[in-house]
PDB file of C-alpha atoms in Angstrom:
ATOM      1  CA  UNK A  17      -4.067 101.738   2.260  1.00  0.00           C
ATOM      2  CA  UNK A  18      -5.775 100.386  -0.839  1.00  0.00           C
ATOM      3  CA  UNK A  19      -2.894 101.632  -2.970  1.00  0.00           C
ATOM      4  CA  UNK A  20      -0.363  99.881  -0.705  1.00  0.00           C
ATOM      5  CA  UNK A  21      -2.319  96.632  -0.931  1.00  0.00           C
ATOM      6  CA  UNK A  22      -2.434  96.893  -4.720  1.00  0.00           C
ATOM      7  CA  UNK A  23       1.347  97.332  -4.809  1.00  0.00           C
ATOM      8  CA  UNK A  24       1.853  94.339  -2.495  1.00  0.00           C
ATOM      9  CA  UNK A  25      -0.478  92.123  -4.532  1.00  0.00           C
ATOM     10  CA  UNK A  26       1.228  93.225  -7.752  1.00  0.00           C
ATOM     11  CA  UNK A  27       4.641  92.384  -6.284  1.00  0.00           C
ATOM     12  CA  UNK A  28       3.394  88.985  -5.142  1.00  0.00           C
ATOM     13  CA  UNK A  29       1.886  88.268  -8.552  1.00  0.00           C
ATOM     14  CA  UNK A  30       5.084  89.367 -10.310  1.00  0.00           C
ATOM     15  CA  UNK A  31       7.194  87.157  -8.021  1.00  0.00           C
ATOM     16  CA  UNK A  32       5.014  84.118  -8.650  1.00  0.00           C
ATOM     17  CA  UNK A  33       4.994  84.803 -12.379  1.00  0.00           C
ATOM     18  CA  UNK A  34       8.806  85.010 -12.453  1.00  0.00           C
ATOM     19  CA  UNK A  35       9.089  81.779 -10.450  1.00  0.00           C
ATOM     20  CA  UNK A  36       6.647  80.015 -12.769  1.00  0.00           C
ATOM     21  CA  UNK A  37       8.505  81.248 -15.838  1.00  0.00           C
ATOM     22  CA  UNK A  38      11.811  80.114 -14.323  1.00  0.00           C
ATOM     23  CA  UNK A  39      10.425  76.692 -13.536  1.00  0.00           C
ATOM     24  CA  UNK A  40       8.754  76.290 -16.915  1.00  0.00           C
ATOM     25  CA  UNK A  41      12.033  76.610 -18.835  1.00  0.00           C
ATOM     26  CA  UNK A  42      14.126  74.688 -16.316  1.00  0.00           C
ATOM     27  CA  UNK A  43      16.801  73.637 -16.909  1.00  0.00           C
ATOM     28  CA  UNK A  44      18.121  75.655 -19.823  1.00  0.00           C
ATOM     29  CA  UNK A  45      21.775  75.622 -18.760  1.00  0.00           C
ATOM     30  CA  UNK A  46      24.086  73.298 -16.771  1.00  0.00           C
ATOM     31  CA  UNK A  47      23.251  72.617 -13.107  1.00  0.00           C
ATOM     32  CA  UNK A  48      25.834  72.256 -10.333  1.00  0.00           C
ATOM     33  CA  UNK A  49      25.485  69.477  -7.764  1.00  0.00           C
ATOM     34  CA  UNK A  50      27.831  70.505  -4.971  1.00  0.00           C
ATOM     35  CA  UNK A  51      29.398  67.809  -2.769  1.00  0.00           C
ATOM     36  CA  UNK A  52      31.084  68.885   0.448  1.00  0.00           C
ATOM     37  CA  UNK A  53      33.816  66.255   0.255  1.00  0.00           C
ATOM     38  CA  UNK A  54      36.585  65.192  -2.082  1.00  0.00           C
ATOM     39  CA  UNK A  55      35.797  62.827  -4.940  1.00  0.00           C
ATOM     40  CA  UNK A  56      35.574  59.098  -4.326  1.00  0.00           C
ATOM     41  CA  UNK A  57      33.436  58.843  -1.215  1.00  0.00           C
ATOM     42  CA  UNK A  58      29.850  57.533  -1.081  1.00  0.00           C
ATOM     43  CA  UNK A  59      28.235  60.996  -1.176  1.00  0.00           C
ATOM     44  CA  UNK A  60      30.251  61.830  -4.279  1.00  0.00           C
ATOM     45  CA  UNK A  61      29.463  58.462  -5.889  1.00  0.00           C
ATOM     46  CA  UNK A  62      25.712  58.837  -5.350  1.00  0.00           C
ATOM     47  CA  UNK A  63      25.797  62.461  -6.527  1.00  0.00           C
ATOM     48  CA  UNK A  64      27.390  61.304  -9.772  1.00  0.00           C
ATOM     49  CA  UNK A  65      24.741  58.626 -10.273  1.00  0.00           C
ATOM     50  CA  UNK A  66      22.029  61.269  -9.767  1.00  0.00           C
ATOM     51  CA  UNK A  67      23.826  63.758 -12.020  1.00  0.00           C
ATOM     52  CA  UNK A  68      24.044  61.298 -14.897  1.00  0.00           C
ATOM     53  CA  UNK A  69      20.394  60.319 -14.663  1.00  0.00           C
ATOM     54  CA  UNK A  70      19.203  63.929 -14.443  1.00  0.00           C
ATOM     55  CA  UNK A  71      21.393  64.874 -17.405  1.00  0.00           C
ATOM     56  CA  UNK A  72      19.816  62.076 -19.424  1.00  0.00           C
ATOM     57  CA  UNK A  73      16.223  62.829 -18.459  1.00  0.00           C
ATOM     58  CA  UNK A  74      16.244  66.645 -18.463  1.00  0.00           C
ATOM     59  CA  UNK A  75      18.551  67.274 -21.417  1.00  0.00           C
ATOM     60  CA  UNK A  76      21.057  69.521 -19.634  1.00  0.00           C
ATOM     61  CA  UNK A  77      24.324  68.692 -17.940  1.00  0.00           C
ATOM     62  CA  UNK A  78      24.199  68.179 -14.175  1.00  0.00           C
ATOM     63  CA  UNK A  79      27.826  68.565 -13.078  1.00  0.00           C
ATOM     64  CA  UNK A  80      29.232  67.429  -9.732  1.00  0.00           C
ATOM     65  CA  UNK A  81      31.486  69.982  -8.037  1.00  0.00           C
ATOM     66  CA  UNK A  82      33.532  68.898  -5.013  1.00  0.00           C
ATOM     67  CA  UNK A  83      34.137  71.587  -2.373  1.00  0.00           C
ATOM     68  CA  UNK A  84      35.845  69.994   0.613  1.00  0.00           C
ATOM     69  CA  UNK A  85      36.492  71.494   4.029  1.00  0.00           C
ATOM     70  CA  UNK A  86      35.202  71.528   7.606  1.00  0.00           C
ATOM     71  CA  UNK A  87      33.206  68.330   7.334  1.00  0.00           C
ATOM     72  CA  UNK A  88      31.015  69.681   4.548  1.00  0.00           C
ATOM     73  CA  UNK A  89      30.377  73.042   6.223  1.00  0.00           C
ATOM     74  CA  UNK A  90      32.290  75.070   3.634  1.00  0.00           C
ATOM     75  CA  UNK A  91      30.195  73.731   0.762  1.00  0.00           C
ATOM     76  CA  UNK A  92      26.911  74.041   2.667  1.00  0.00           C
ATOM     77  CA  UNK A  93      27.671  77.672   3.474  1.00  0.00           C
ATOM     78  CA  UNK A  94      28.304  78.440  -0.200  1.00  0.00           C
ATOM     79  CA  UNK A  95      25.156  76.676  -1.388  1.00  0.00           C
ATOM     80  CA  UNK A  96      23.078  78.402   1.296  1.00  0.00           C
ATOM     81  CA  UNK A  97      24.060  81.747  -0.256  1.00  0.00           C
ATOM     82  CA  UNK A  98      23.628  80.638  -3.881  1.00  0.00           C
ATOM     83  CA  UNK A  99      20.873  82.078  -6.074  1.00  0.00           C
ATOM     84  CA  UNK A 100      17.757  79.940  -5.449  1.00  0.00           C
ATOM     85  CA  UNK A 101      17.022  79.249  -9.102  1.00  0.00           C
ATOM     86  CA  UNK A 102      17.647  75.488  -9.223  1.00  0.00           C
ATOM     87  CA  UNK A 103      21.035  75.797 -10.913  1.00  0.00           C
ATOM     88  CA  UNK A 104      22.961  75.105  -7.713  1.00  0.00           C
ATOM     89  CA  UNK A 105      21.858  72.158  -5.572  1.00  0.00           C
ATOM     90  CA  UNK A 106      23.710  70.014  -3.059  1.00  0.00           C
ATOM     91  CA  UNK A 107      24.211  66.355  -2.231  1.00  0.00           C
ATOM     92  CA  UNK A 108      24.368  66.058   1.548  1.00  0.00           C
ATOM     93  CA  UNK A 109      25.313  63.387   4.066  1.00  0.00           C
ATOM     94  CA  UNK A 110      24.394  63.042   7.740  1.00  0.00           C
ATOM     95  CA  UNK A 111      27.018  65.637   8.688  1.00  0.00           C
ATOM     96  CA  UNK A 112      24.667  68.251   7.257  1.00  0.00           C
ATOM     97  CA  UNK A 113      22.276  67.678  10.191  1.00  0.00           C
ATOM     98  CA  UNK A 114      24.930  66.890  12.834  1.00  0.00           C
ATOM     99  CA  UNK A 115      27.377  69.743  12.286  1.00  0.00           C
ATOM    100  CA  UNK A 116      25.184  72.623  13.520  1.00  0.00           C
ATOM    101  CA  UNK A 117      25.297  71.060  17.000  1.00  0.00           C
ATOM    102  CA  UNK A 118      28.790  69.578  16.800  1.00  0.00           C
ATOM    103  CA  UNK A 119      30.651  72.661  15.560  1.00  0.00           C
ATOM    104  CA  UNK A 120      30.896  75.867  17.563  1.00  0.00           C
ATOM    105  CA  UNK A 121      29.953  77.800  14.430  1.00  0.00           C
ATOM    106  CA  UNK A 122      28.600  76.768  11.033  1.00  0.00           C
ATOM    107  CA  UNK A 123      27.831  79.018   8.043  1.00  0.00           C
ATOM    108  CA  UNK A 124      24.316  77.671   7.432  1.00  0.00           C
ATOM    109  CA  UNK A 125      21.030  76.682   9.040  1.00  0.00           C
ATOM    110  CA  UNK A 126      19.850  73.286   7.720  1.00  0.00           C
ATOM    111  CA  UNK A 127      16.181  74.263   8.112  1.00  0.00           C
ATOM    112  CA  UNK A 128      16.039  77.966   7.221  1.00  0.00           C
ATOM    113  CA  UNK A 129      18.642  78.027   4.456  1.00  0.00           C
ATOM    114  CA  UNK A 130      17.619  74.955   2.445  1.00  0.00           C
ATOM    115  CA  UNK A 131      14.671  73.369   0.669  1.00  0.00           C
ATOM    116  CA  UNK A 132      14.702  69.555   0.904  1.00  0.00           C
ATOM    117  CA  UNK A 133      14.359  67.744  -2.425  1.00  0.00           C
ATOM    118  CA  UNK A 134      14.643  64.037  -1.609  1.00  0.00           C
ATOM    119  CA  UNK A 135      16.495  61.507   0.515  1.00  0.00           C
ATOM    120  CA  UNK A 136      18.129  59.453  -2.216  1.00  0.00           C
ATOM    121  CA  UNK A 137      19.425  56.517  -0.177  1.00  0.00           C
ATOM    122  CA  UNK A 138      20.505  55.352   3.280  1.00  0.00           C
ATOM    123  CA  UNK A 139      23.203  53.011   4.545  1.00  0.00           C
ATOM    124  CA  UNK A 140      23.056  51.433   8.002  1.00  0.00           C
ATOM    125  CA  UNK A 141      25.878  51.449  10.505  1.00  0.00           C
ATOM    126  CA  UNK A 142      27.328  48.129  11.584  1.00  0.00           C
ATOM    127  CA  UNK A 143      29.256  47.068  14.684  1.00  0.00           C
ATOM    128  CA  UNK A 144      32.228  44.831  13.873  1.00  0.00           C
ATOM    129  CA  UNK A 145      34.897  43.260  16.051  1.00  0.00           C
ATOM    130  CA  UNK A 146      38.254  41.618  15.549  1.00  0.00           C
ATOM    131  CA  UNK A 147      37.833  37.810  15.596  1.00  0.00           C
ATOM    132  CA  UNK A 148      39.895  37.697  18.810  1.00  0.00           C
ATOM    133  CA  UNK A 149      37.076  39.461  20.664  1.00  0.00           C
ATOM    134  CA  UNK A 150      35.002  36.723  22.337  1.00  0.00           C
ATOM    135  CA  UNK A 151      31.631  38.506  21.966  1.00  0.00           C
ATOM    136  CA  UNK A 152      29.294  36.890  19.423  1.00  0.00           C
ATOM    137  CA  UNK A 153      26.286  39.192  19.966  1.00  0.00           C
ATOM    138  CA  UNK A 154      25.706  42.776  21.022  1.00  0.00           C
ATOM    139  CA  UNK A 155      24.530  41.752  24.523  1.00  0.00           C
ATOM    140  CA  UNK A 156      27.745  39.722  24.770  1.00  0.00           C
ATOM    141  CA  UNK A 157      29.715  42.831  23.819  1.00  0.00           C
ATOM    142  CA  UNK A 158      27.971  44.962  26.425  1.00  0.00           C
ATOM    143  CA  UNK A 159      28.761  42.418  29.142  1.00  0.00           C
ATOM    144  CA  UNK A 160      32.361  42.048  27.964  1.00  0.00           C
ATOM    145  CA  UNK A 161      32.981  45.799  28.170  1.00  0.00           C
ATOM    146  CA  UNK A 162      31.322  45.983  31.592  1.00  0.00           C
ATOM    147  CA  UNK A 163      33.463  43.118  32.889  1.00  0.00           C
ATOM    148  CA  UNK A 164      36.662  44.796  31.617  1.00  0.00           C
ATOM    149  CA  UNK A 165      36.482  48.535  32.423  1.00  0.00           C
ATOM    150  CA  UNK A 166      39.117  50.616  30.692  1.00  0.00           C
ATOM    151  CA  UNK A 167      40.146  47.838  28.311  1.00  0.00           C
ATOM    152  CA  UNK A 168      38.028  48.366  25.206  1.00  0.00           C
ATOM    153  CA  UNK A 169      37.915  51.096  22.572  1.00  0.00           C
ATOM    154  CA  UNK A 170      36.129  51.485  19.268  1.00  0.00           C
ATOM    155  CA  UNK A 171      37.387  52.831  15.966  1.00  0.00           C
ATOM    156  CA  UNK A 172      35.339  55.294  13.953  1.00  0.00           C
ATOM    157  CA  UNK A 173      35.811  57.406  10.822  1.00  0.00           C
ATOM    158  CA  UNK A 174      36.308  60.797  12.461  1.00  0.00           C
ATOM    159  CA  UNK A 175      34.684  62.875  15.186  1.00  0.00           C
ATOM    160  CA  UNK A 176      31.017  63.609  14.510  1.00  0.00           C
ATOM    161  CA  UNK A 177      30.580  61.000  11.779  1.00  0.00           C
ATOM    162  CA  UNK A 178      27.421  58.915  11.957  1.00  0.00           C
ATOM    163  CA  UNK A 179      29.349  55.793  13.049  1.00  0.00           C
ATOM    164  CA  UNK A 180      31.084  57.785  15.794  1.00  0.00           C
ATOM    165  CA  UNK A 181      27.761  59.125  17.042  1.00  0.00           C
ATOM    166  CA  UNK A 182      26.239  55.638  16.782  1.00  0.00           C
ATOM    167  CA  UNK A 183      29.049  54.388  18.996  1.00  0.00           C
ATOM    168  CA  UNK A 184      28.453  57.199  21.476  1.00  0.00           C
ATOM    169  CA  UNK A 185      24.726  56.415  21.491  1.00  0.00           C
ATOM    170  CA  UNK A 186      25.577  52.782  22.273  1.00  0.00           C
ATOM    171  CA  UNK A 187      28.017  53.800  25.011  1.00  0.00           C
ATOM    172  CA  UNK A 188      25.574  56.219  26.623  1.00  0.00           C
ATOM    173  CA  UNK A 189      22.656  53.760  26.483  1.00  0.00           C
ATOM    174  CA  UNK A 190      24.576  51.197  28.553  1.00  0.00           C
ATOM    175  CA  UNK A 191      26.856  53.581  30.496  1.00  0.00           C
ATOM    176  CA  UNK A 192      29.932  51.803  29.154  1.00  0.00           C
ATOM    177  CA  UNK A 193      33.604  52.557  29.711  1.00  0.00           C
ATOM    178  CA  UNK A 194      34.294  52.634  25.976  1.00  0.00           C
ATOM    179  CA  UNK A 195      36.685  55.096  24.332  1.00  0.00           C
ATOM    180  CA  UNK A 196      36.367  56.375  20.772  1.00  0.00           C
ATOM    181  CA  UNK A 197      39.514  56.266  18.617  1.00  0.00           C
ATOM    182  CA  UNK A 198      38.988  58.557  15.595  1.00  0.00           C
ATOM    183  CA  UNK A 199      40.608  57.771  12.252  1.00  0.00           C
ATOM    184  CA  UNK A 200      40.900  59.791   9.058  1.00  0.00           C
ATOM    185  CA  UNK A 201      38.164  57.862   7.289  1.00  0.00           C
ATOM    186  CA  UNK A 202      36.419  54.508   7.454  1.00  0.00           C
ATOM    187  CA  UNK A 203      39.167  52.612   5.609  1.00  0.00           C
ATOM    188  CA  UNK A 204      41.838  53.228   8.259  1.00  0.00           C
ATOM    189  CA  UNK A 205      39.317  52.487  11.038  1.00  0.00           C
ATOM    190  CA  UNK A 206      38.493  49.123   9.479  1.00  0.00           C
ATOM    191  CA  UNK A 207      42.165  48.259   8.948  1.00  0.00           C
ATOM    192  CA  UNK A 208      42.999  49.128  12.554  1.00  0.00           C
ATOM    193  CA  UNK A 209      40.302  46.720  13.702  1.00  0.00           C
ATOM    194  CA  UNK A 210      41.404  43.998  11.294  1.00  0.00           C
ATOM    195  CA  UNK A 211      44.910  44.389  12.732  1.00  0.00           C
ATOM    196  CA  UNK A 212      43.621  44.216  16.297  1.00  0.00           C
ATOM    197  CA  UNK A 213      44.846  47.690  17.235  1.00  0.00           C
ATOM    198  CA  UNK A 214      41.274  48.654  18.086  1.00  0.00           C
ATOM    199  CA  UNK A 215      39.124  45.639  18.972  1.00  0.00           C
ATOM    200  CA  UNK A 216      35.786  47.173  17.926  1.00  0.00           C
ATOM    201  CA  UNK A 217      34.661  49.445  15.095  1.00  0.00           C
ATOM    202  CA  UNK A 218      31.473  51.312  14.341  1.00  0.00           C
ATOM    203  CA  UNK A 219      31.322  52.019  10.608  1.00  0.00           C
ATOM    204  CA  UNK A 220      28.892  52.462   7.782  1.00  0.00           C
ATOM    205  CA  UNK A 221      28.227  49.136   6.109  1.00  0.00           C
ATOM    206  CA  UNK A 222      30.209  49.546   2.828  1.00  0.00           C
ATOM    207  CA  UNK A 223      33.718  49.969   4.310  1.00  0.00           C
ATOM    208  CA  UNK A 224      33.355  46.867   6.519  1.00  0.00           C
ATOM    209  CA  UNK A 225      31.595  44.610   4.045  1.00  0.00           C
ATOM    210  CA  UNK A 226      34.573  43.004   2.319  1.00  0.00           C
ATOM    211  CA  UNK A 227      36.439  42.457   5.601  1.00  0.00           C
ATOM    212  CA  UNK A 228      33.394  40.725   7.111  1.00  0.00           C
ATOM    213  CA  UNK A 229      32.918  38.587   4.005  1.00  0.00           C
ATOM    214  CA  UNK A 230      36.587  37.603   4.127  1.00  0.00           C
ATOM    215  CA  UNK A 231      36.347  36.590   7.783  1.00  0.00           C
ATOM    216  CA  UNK A 232      38.738  39.334   8.897  1.00  0.00           C
ATOM    217  CA  UNK A 233      36.027  40.926  11.046  1.00  0.00           C
ATOM    218  CA  UNK A 234      32.915  39.599  12.776  1.00  0.00           C
ATOM    219  CA  UNK A 235      29.742  41.689  12.414  1.00  0.00           C
ATOM    220  CA  UNK A 236      27.596  41.771  15.556  1.00  0.00           C
ATOM    221  CA  UNK A 237      24.695  44.027  14.660  1.00  0.00           C
ATOM    222  CA  UNK A 238      23.070  46.271  12.061  1.00  0.00           C
ATOM    223  CA  UNK A 239      21.882  49.652  13.376  1.00  0.00           C
ATOM    224  CA  UNK A 240      18.749  49.825  11.228  1.00  0.00           C
ATOM    225  CA  UNK A 241      15.111  48.766  11.211  1.00  0.00           C
ATOM    226  CA  UNK A 242      15.844  45.838   8.883  1.00  0.00           C
ATOM    227  CA  UNK A 243      18.746  43.573   8.018  1.00  0.00           C
ATOM    228  CA  UNK A 244      21.207  44.716   5.371  1.00  0.00           C
ATOM    229  CA  UNK A 245      21.198  43.056   1.957  1.00  0.00           C
ATOM    230  CA  UNK A 246      24.981  42.795   2.057  1.00  0.00           C
ATOM    231  CA  UNK A 247      24.936  41.050   5.462  1.00  0.00           C
ATOM    232  CA  UNK A 248      21.625  39.163   5.578  1.00  0.00           C
ATOM    233  CA  UNK A 249      22.773  36.857   8.401  1.00  0.00           C
ATOM    234  CA  UNK A 250      23.627  39.716  10.771  1.00  0.00           C
ATOM    235  CA  UNK A 251      20.709  40.650  13.065  1.00  0.00           C
ATOM    236  CA  UNK A 252      19.648  44.212  13.750  1.00  0.00           C
ATOM    237  CA  UNK A 253      20.101  45.875  17.125  1.00  0.00           C
ATOM    238  CA  UNK A 254      16.361  45.587  17.762  1.00  0.00           C
ATOM    239  CA  UNK A 255      16.388  41.854  17.037  1.00  0.00           C
ATOM    240  CA  UNK A 256      18.893  41.547  19.888  1.00  0.00           C
ATOM    241  CA  UNK A 257      16.718  43.502  22.305  1.00  0.00           C
ATOM    242  CA  UNK A 258      18.519  46.837  21.872  1.00  0.00           C
ATOM    243  CA  UNK A 259      15.979  49.528  20.978  1.00  0.00           C
ATOM    244  CA  UNK A 260      16.255  53.068  19.601  1.00  0.00           C
ATOM    245  CA  UNK A 261      19.780  52.624  18.249  1.00  0.00           C
ATOM    246  CA  UNK A 262      19.153  53.029  14.511  1.00  0.00           C
ATOM    247  CA  UNK A 263      22.017  54.947  12.923  1.00  0.00           C
ATOM    248  CA  UNK A 264      21.962  55.399   9.174  1.00  0.00           C
ATOM    249  CA  UNK A 265      24.206  57.376   6.891  1.00  0.00           C
ATOM    250  CA  UNK A 266      21.939  59.568   4.750  1.00  0.00           C
ATOM    251  CA  UNK A 267      22.583  60.850   1.252  1.00  0.00           C
ATOM    252  CA  UNK A 268      20.071  63.353  -0.051  1.00  0.00           C
ATOM    253  CA  UNK A 269      19.594  66.358  -2.298  1.00  0.00           C
ATOM    254  CA  UNK A 270      18.758  69.866  -1.076  1.00  0.00           C
ATOM    255  CA  UNK A 271      18.456  73.238  -2.776  1.00  0.00           C
ATOM    256  CA  UNK A 272      18.846  76.784  -1.454  1.00  0.00           C
ATOM    257  CA  UNK A 273      15.764  78.062   0.382  1.00  0.00           C
ATOM    258  CA  UNK A 274      13.480  79.958  -1.972  1.00  0.00           C
ATOM    259  CA  UNK A 275      14.056  77.658  -4.930  1.00  0.00           C
ATOM    260  CA  UNK A 276      10.709  77.531  -6.782  1.00  0.00           C
ATOM    261  CA  UNK A 277       8.528  74.655  -5.646  1.00  0.00           C
ATOM    262  CA  UNK A 278       7.977  73.635  -9.269  1.00  0.00           C
ATOM    263  CA  UNK A 279      11.721  73.065  -9.674  1.00  0.00           C
ATOM    264  CA  UNK A 280      12.035  71.216  -6.355  1.00  0.00           C
ATOM    265  CA  UNK A 281       9.119  68.965  -7.317  1.00  0.00           C
ATOM    266  CA  UNK A 282      10.543  68.345 -10.791  1.00  0.00           C
ATOM    267  CA  UNK A 283      13.918  67.326  -9.345  1.00  0.00           C
ATOM    268  CA  UNK A 284      12.233  65.057  -6.810  1.00  0.00           C
ATOM    269  CA  UNK A 285      10.136  63.315  -9.475  1.00  0.00           C
ATOM    270  CA  UNK A 286      13.101  62.783 -11.795  1.00  0.00           C
ATOM    271  CA  UNK A 287      15.354  61.487  -9.009  1.00  0.00           C
ATOM    272  CA  UNK A 288      12.606  59.161  -7.760  1.00  0.00           C
ATOM    273  CA  UNK A 289      12.174  57.875 -11.310  1.00  0.00           C
ATOM    274  CA  UNK A 290      15.924  57.301 -11.583  1.00  0.00           C
ATOM    275  CA  UNK A 291      16.185  55.530  -8.229  1.00  0.00           C
ATOM    276  CA  UNK A 292      13.441  53.105  -9.255  1.00  0.00           C
ATOM    277  CA  UNK A 293      15.489  51.923 -12.248  1.00  0.00           C
ATOM    278  CA  UNK A 294      17.161  48.497 -11.832  1.00  0.00           C
ATOM    279  CA  UNK A 295      20.648  49.702 -12.783  1.00  0.00           C
ATOM    280  CA  UNK A 296      20.550  52.478 -10.171  1.00  0.00           C
ATOM    281  CA  UNK A 297      19.230  50.119  -7.513  1.00  0.00           C
ATOM    282  CA  UNK A 298      22.064  47.737  -8.307  1.00  0.00           C
ATOM    283  CA  UNK A 299      24.692  50.470  -8.120  1.00  0.00           C
ATOM    284  CA  UNK A 300      23.328  51.752  -4.805  1.00  0.00           C
ATOM    285  CA  UNK A 301      23.272  48.229  -3.382  1.00  0.00           C
ATOM    286  CA  UNK A 302      26.878  47.746  -4.469  1.00  0.00           C
ATOM    287  CA  UNK A 303      27.743  50.904  -2.540  1.00  0.00           C
ATOM    288  CA  UNK A 304      25.947  49.453   0.502  1.00  0.00           C
ATOM    289  CA  UNK A 305      22.955  51.801   0.280  1.00  0.00           C
ATOM    290  CA  UNK A 306      19.212  51.171   0.173  1.00  0.00           C
ATOM    291  CA  UNK A 307      17.249  53.411  -2.233  1.00  0.00           C
ATOM    292  CA  UNK A 308      14.617  55.708  -0.695  1.00  0.00           C
ATOM    293  CA  UNK A 309      13.644  58.726  -2.875  1.00  0.00           C
ATOM    294  CA  UNK A 310      10.986  60.138  -0.521  1.00  0.00           C
ATOM    295  CA  UNK A 311       9.028  63.362  -1.068  1.00  0.00           C
ATOM    296  CA  UNK A 312      10.375  66.822  -0.171  1.00  0.00           C
ATOM    297  CA  UNK A 313       8.006  67.001   2.829  1.00  0.00           C
ATOM    298  CA  UNK A 314       9.055  63.553   4.025  1.00  0.00           C
ATOM    299  CA  UNK A 315      12.719  64.432   3.652  1.00  0.00           C
ATOM    300  CA  UNK A 316      12.174  67.681   5.544  1.00  0.00           C
ATOM    301  CA  UNK A 317      10.602  65.735   8.414  1.00  0.00           C
ATOM    302  CA  UNK A 318      13.532  63.289   8.409  1.00  0.00           C
ATOM    303  CA  UNK A 319      16.032  66.159   8.543  1.00  0.00           C
ATOM    304  CA  UNK A 320      14.301  67.579  11.624  1.00  0.00           C
ATOM    305  CA  UNK A 321      14.207  64.158  13.265  1.00  0.00           C
ATOM    306  CA  UNK A 322      17.923  63.601  12.633  1.00  0.00           C
ATOM    307  CA  UNK A 323      18.833  67.069  13.960  1.00  0.00           C
ATOM    308  CA  UNK A 324      16.998  66.376  17.223  1.00  0.00           C
ATOM    309  CA  UNK A 325      18.314  62.824  17.600  1.00  0.00           C
ATOM    310  CA  UNK A 326      21.992  63.479  16.952  1.00  0.00           C
ATOM    311  CA  UNK A 327      21.949  66.860  18.624  1.00  0.00           C
ATOM    312  CA  UNK A 328      21.010  65.131  21.880  1.00  0.00           C
ATOM    313  CA  UNK A 329      23.829  62.584  21.449  1.00  0.00           C
ATOM    314  CA  UNK A 330      26.360  65.359  20.751  1.00  0.00           C
ATOM    315  CA  UNK A 331      25.276  67.257  23.863  1.00  0.00           C
ATOM    316  CA  UNK A 332      25.077  64.190  26.115  1.00  0.00           C
ATOM    317  CA  UNK A 333      28.508  62.991  24.978  1.00  0.00           C
ATOM    318  CA  UNK A 334      29.875  66.540  25.385  1.00  0.00           C
ATOM    319  CA  UNK A 335      31.325  66.626  21.899  1.00  0.00           C
ATOM    320  CA  UNK A 336      32.480  69.900  20.374  1.00  0.00           C
ATOM    321  CA  UNK A 337      34.623  71.100  17.479  1.00  0.00           C
ATOM    322  CA  UNK A 338      35.768  74.692  17.791  1.00  0.00           C
TER     323      UNK A 338
END
């Protein structure tokens, strides 16, 4: 028994020594930041901001690699199986926490297969309407839909997106006869609403911002705990008496489970330092995001919260992708 214990302790010591040695020299070669979508979207844009800042501060290239497919599931499955040495990490969006409930099968577990690094930034959802819609507030909109069953629909950027789920949460909360019309991205959803083809849209803030500023759409409410910098005159849901409807698009960094804590902590500190810089804050604000950069433990808690929250909406709305 004593011999077995000595072997176990020796193995544990050797493992910790290897991890410490790995972390001490990190990074000594380029690091991949995998994005589960094609280039050009907000997750990709924020990943590239992070990559540049980490390259500058840590002296090695952090390279963004786009692996599209299945709403980010393909990339997440690959990163989950990557060597946990800090040389493959991933920029995730809210789909990372929604997809395990939404899809019949996903190739990863967001809790068991990943180590959270930090939530880089968040962007609130916004409810917008075509100017022909008479509602001026969210309570007005609720009453309008109730008074006209079967008449109203809302546009959203695809099934299972945060705006879609925010719309379903709104519909379920008030038991509304409101149909979701999915589009291939936020841009087409916004344009359909500008054109009056769909009278209402639930989107993340950035895609709707210019249309609201141009008077092509009217914003009724921000689904967040505070007003958005880009739309300071638009009240939150809570300010209009509608509680528990916060719906934010998340962009964060995770690493494969088993990545040494020293590396995770180093990445968190460097990203937090980058996010505090004025130029990064400005670029995130331009994208419609608010900087966060919370700790790995805080991000892990947020991931669990989001899984529970959106999982309930997916089940209650009976959504499923086979």
